[in-house]
Amino acid sequence: MELMEKVAYLKGLMNGMELDPDKKETKLFNAILDTLDEMAATVTDLEEETDELCNVIEAMDEDLDDVRDYVFGDEDEDDECDCCDDDCDCCGDEETYEVTCPTCGNTLYIDEEMLDEGEMKCPACGQELEFDLGLDGCDCGQEQGGCDCK
């Protein structure tokens, strides 16, 4: 039974008792029932307003999720590229190499093109890094004298 129905039931019980309307006790019971009726109406209104606010909050939460997805992308997608993952979208199928700067210890990931240049500056400390692979220029990639290519 809802709160308003319970108050109506109490009013019906009191009316069924056929109490003398001029007695002090009857006036007290009527005042109590009127107060209960107002309280039940207020609680019912508050419940309805709370339900409406919950609906608004849920809609705002869904909108915020949409904004979050738009700004930061899907959480399932790996938007950050550390260039150390072979399946990386930004690097494609390029092979990457891990290089550690001897001066600052910063780890860099370089591709074939950067390696072919033979040198680069460390972005963290500015130290000039040189790459000497000691290859004879052979397409097989073996060190000089280590292959049977002609």
mmCIF file of C-alpha atoms in Angstrom:
data_model
loop_
_atom_site.group_PDB
_atom_site.id
_atom_site.type_symbol
_atom_site.label_atom_id
_atom_site.label_comp_id
_atom_site.label_asym_id
_atom_site.label_seq_id
_atom_site.Cartn_x
_atom_site.Cartn_y
_atom_site.Cartn_z
ATOM 1 C CA MET A 1 0.000 0.000 0.000
ATOM 2 C CA GLU A 2 1.269 3.457 -0.909
ATOM 3 C CA LEU A 3 1.717 6.131 1.728
ATOM 4 C CA MET A 4 -1.273 8.181 0.548
ATOM 5 C CA GLU A 5 -3.454 5.061 0.604
ATOM 6 C CA LYS A 6 -2.395 4.284 4.164
ATOM 7 C CA VAL A 7 -3.372 7.764 5.342
ATOM 8 C CA ALA A 8 -6.728 7.463 3.570
ATOM 9 C CA TYR A 9 -7.247 4.095 5.279
ATOM 10 C CA LEU A 10 -6.564 5.670 8.710
ATOM 11 C CA LYS A 11 -9.039 8.463 7.939
ATOM 12 C CA GLY A 12 -11.653 5.856 7.027
ATOM 13 C CA LEU A 13 -11.045 3.969 10.268
ATOM 14 C CA MET A 14 -11.462 7.127 12.286
ATOM 15 C CA ASN A 15 -14.679 8.090 10.483
ATOM 16 C CA GLY A 16 -15.980 4.565 11.075
ATOM 17 C CA MET A 17 -15.475 4.994 14.813
ATOM 18 C CA GLU A 18 -18.098 7.764 14.854
ATOM 19 C CA LEU A 19 -16.190 9.824 17.383
ATOM 20 C CA ASP A 20 -17.793 12.927 18.858
ATOM 21 C CA PRO A 21 -16.440 15.874 16.799
ATOM 22 C CA ASP A 22 -16.519 18.198 19.800
ATOM 23 C CA LYS A 23 -14.232 16.093 22.011
ATOM 24 C CA LYS A 24 -10.594 17.100 22.450
ATOM 25 C CA GLU A 25 -9.349 13.630 21.474
ATOM 26 C CA THR A 26 -11.235 13.740 18.177
ATOM 27 C CA LYS A 27 -9.758 17.148 17.364
ATOM 28 C CA LEU A 28 -6.269 15.775 18.134
ATOM 29 C CA PHE A 29 -6.802 12.726 15.894
ATOM 30 C CA ASN A 30 -8.060 14.963 13.070
ATOM 31 C CA ALA A 31 -5.014 17.223 13.419
ATOM 32 C CA ILE A 32 -2.692 14.208 13.378
ATOM 33 C CA LEU A 33 -4.400 12.780 10.278
ATOM 34 C CA ASP A 34 -4.221 16.156 8.493
ATOM 35 C CA THR A 35 -0.514 16.354 9.287
ATOM 36 C CA LEU A 36 0.025 12.776 8.067
ATOM 37 C CA ASP A 37 -1.891 13.612 4.880
ATOM 38 C CA GLU A 38 0.325 16.649 4.183
ATOM 39 C CA MET A 39 3.475 14.660 4.948
ATOM 40 C CA ALA A 40 2.385 11.828 2.642
ATOM 41 C CA ALA A 41 1.671 14.328 -0.154
ATOM 42 C CA THR A 42 5.087 15.969 0.346
ATOM 43 C CA VAL A 43 6.900 12.615 0.356
ATOM 44 C CA THR A 44 5.050 11.544 -2.790
ATOM 45 C CA ASP A 45 6.028 14.810 -4.531
ATOM 46 C CA LEU A 46 9.649 14.353 -3.429
ATOM 47 C CA GLU A 47 9.710 10.799 -4.773
ATOM 48 C CA GLU A 48 8.401 11.988 -8.159
ATOM 49 C CA GLU A 49 10.931 14.825 -8.300
ATOM 50 C CA THR A 50 13.726 12.432 -7.318
ATOM 51 C CA ASP A 51 12.728 10.058 -10.115
ATOM 52 C CA GLU A 52 12.793 12.949 -12.599
ATOM 53 C CA LEU A 53 16.218 14.070 -11.356
ATOM 54 C CA CYS A 54 17.552 10.517 -11.622
ATOM 55 C CA ASN A 55 16.370 10.387 -15.237
ATOM 56 C CA VAL A 56 18.092 13.718 -15.970
ATOM 57 C CA ILE A 57 21.311 12.543 -14.305
ATOM 58 C CA GLU A 58 21.285 9.286 -16.275
ATOM 59 C CA ALA A 59 20.807 11.225 -19.524
ATOM 60 C CA MET A 60 23.651 13.592 -18.592
ATOM 61 C CA ASP A 61 25.873 10.613 -17.725
ATOM 62 C CA GLU A 62 25.203 9.083 -21.151
ATOM 63 C CA ASP A 63 25.954 12.431 -22.813
ATOM 64 C CA LEU A 64 29.163 12.719 -20.802
ATOM 65 C CA ASP A 65 30.167 9.230 -21.940
ATOM 66 C CA ASP A 66 29.614 10.344 -25.548
ATOM 67 C CA VAL A 67 31.763 13.447 -24.979
ATOM 68 C CA ARG A 68 34.457 11.333 -23.290
ATOM 69 C CA ASP A 69 34.473 8.924 -26.239
ATOM 70 C CA TYR A 70 34.652 11.821 -28.707
ATOM 71 C CA VAL A 71 37.487 13.589 -26.870
ATOM 72 C CA PHE A 72 39.540 10.608 -25.738
ATOM 73 C CA GLY A 73 38.391 7.961 -28.202
ATOM 74 C CA ASP A 74 37.210 4.488 -27.374
ATOM 75 C CA GLU A 75 38.909 2.910 -24.402
ATOM 76 C CA ASP A 76 39.207 -0.292 -26.398
ATOM 77 C CA GLU A 77 41.366 1.412 -29.000
ATOM 78 C CA ASP A 78 45.031 1.971 -28.225
ATOM 79 C CA ASP A 79 45.503 5.554 -29.414
ATOM 80 C CA GLU A 80 48.889 5.971 -27.805
ATOM 81 C CA CYS A 81 51.825 4.798 -29.831
ATOM 82 C CA ASP A 82 55.028 3.952 -28.075
ATOM 83 C CA CYS A 83 56.444 2.688 -31.360
ATOM 84 C CA CYS A 84 57.401 -0.545 -29.671
ATOM 85 C CA ASP A 85 54.399 -2.588 -30.774
ATOM 86 C CA ASP A 86 54.767 -4.422 -34.074
ATOM 87 C CA ASP A 87 51.017 -4.075 -34.663
ATOM 88 C CA CYS A 88 51.194 -0.312 -34.297
ATOM 89 C CA ASP A 89 48.936 1.593 -36.708
ATOM 90 C CA CYS A 90 51.217 4.598 -37.044
ATOM 91 C CA CYS A 91 54.264 2.550 -37.874
ATOM 92 C CA GLY A 92 52.529 0.115 -40.176
ATOM 93 C CA ASP A 93 54.662 -2.917 -40.864
ATOM 94 C CA GLU A 94 57.927 -1.047 -40.375
ATOM 95 C CA GLU A 95 60.387 -2.744 -38.090
ATOM 96 C CA THR A 96 61.420 -0.623 -35.136
ATOM 97 C CA TYR A 97 64.544 -0.795 -33.015
ATOM 98 C CA GLU A 98 64.995 0.122 -29.385
ATOM 99 C CA VAL A 99 67.954 2.408 -28.648
ATOM 100 C CA THR A 100 69.027 3.667 -25.222
ATOM 101 C CA CYS A 101 70.858 6.980 -24.979
ATOM 102 C CA PRO A 102 74.144 6.385 -23.128
ATOM 103 C CA THR A 103 74.038 9.902 -21.648
ATOM 104 C CA CYS A 104 70.543 10.193 -20.191
ATOM 105 C CA GLY A 105 69.244 6.607 -20.407
ATOM 106 C CA ASN A 106 66.204 7.666 -22.465
ATOM 107 C CA THR A 107 64.795 4.808 -24.542
ATOM 108 C CA LEU A 108 64.094 5.659 -28.178
ATOM 109 C CA TYR A 109 62.344 3.629 -30.841
ATOM 110 C CA ILE A 110 63.705 4.183 -34.323
ATOM 111 C CA ASP A 111 62.745 2.793 -37.705
ATOM 112 C CA GLU A 112 64.837 1.662 -40.683
ATOM 113 C CA GLU A 113 64.909 5.140 -42.228
ATOM 114 C CA MET A 114 66.317 6.738 -39.068
ATOM 115 C CA LEU A 115 68.809 3.890 -38.750
ATOM 116 C CA ASP A 116 69.970 4.374 -42.354
ATOM 117 C CA GLU A 117 70.708 8.046 -41.631
ATOM 118 C CA GLY A 118 73.383 6.804 -39.239
ATOM 119 C CA GLU A 119 72.894 9.468 -36.573
ATOM 120 C CA MET A 120 70.364 11.527 -34.666
ATOM 121 C CA LYS A 121 70.116 13.701 -31.579
ATOM 122 C CA CYS A 122 68.526 12.337 -28.435
ATOM 123 C CA PRO A 123 65.291 14.298 -27.980
ATOM 124 C CA ALA A 124 65.709 14.234 -24.195
ATOM 125 C CA CYS A 125 69.275 15.489 -23.756
ATOM 126 C CA GLY A 126 70.476 16.503 -27.233
ATOM 127 C CA GLN A 127 73.376 14.009 -27.247
ATOM 128 C CA GLU A 128 74.425 13.023 -30.768
ATOM 129 C CA LEU A 129 73.763 9.320 -31.284
ATOM 130 C CA GLU A 130 75.560 7.459 -34.063
ATOM 131 C CA PHE A 131 74.466 4.148 -35.534
ATOM 132 C CA ASP A 132 77.240 2.046 -37.060
ATOM 133 C CA LEU A 133 75.946 -1.388 -37.900
ATOM 134 C CA GLY A 134 79.138 -2.492 -39.588
ATOM 135 C CA LEU A 135 77.252 -3.882 -42.575
ATOM 136 C CA ASP A 136 78.933 -4.242 -45.921
ATOM 137 C CA GLY A 137 75.906 -2.962 -47.776
ATOM 138 C CA CYS A 138 74.725 -6.459 -48.585
ATOM 139 C CA ASP A 139 70.954 -6.881 -48.765
ATOM 140 C CA CYS A 140 71.065 -9.962 -46.549
ATOM 141 C CA GLY A 141 71.946 -7.807 -43.507
ATOM 142 C CA GLN A 142 74.902 -9.917 -42.369
ATOM 143 C CA GLU A 143 78.041 -8.305 -41.009
ATOM 144 C CA GLN A 144 80.911 -7.797 -43.377
ATOM 145 C CA GLY A 145 82.380 -11.125 -44.397
ATOM 146 C CA GLY A 146 79.619 -13.032 -42.622
ATOM 147 C CA CYS A 147 77.632 -13.966 -45.723
ATOM 148 C CA ASP A 148 78.069 -15.875 -48.957
ATOM 149 C CA CYS A 149 76.530 -13.151 -51.133
ATOM 150 C CA LYS A 150 78.566 -11.907 -54.052
#
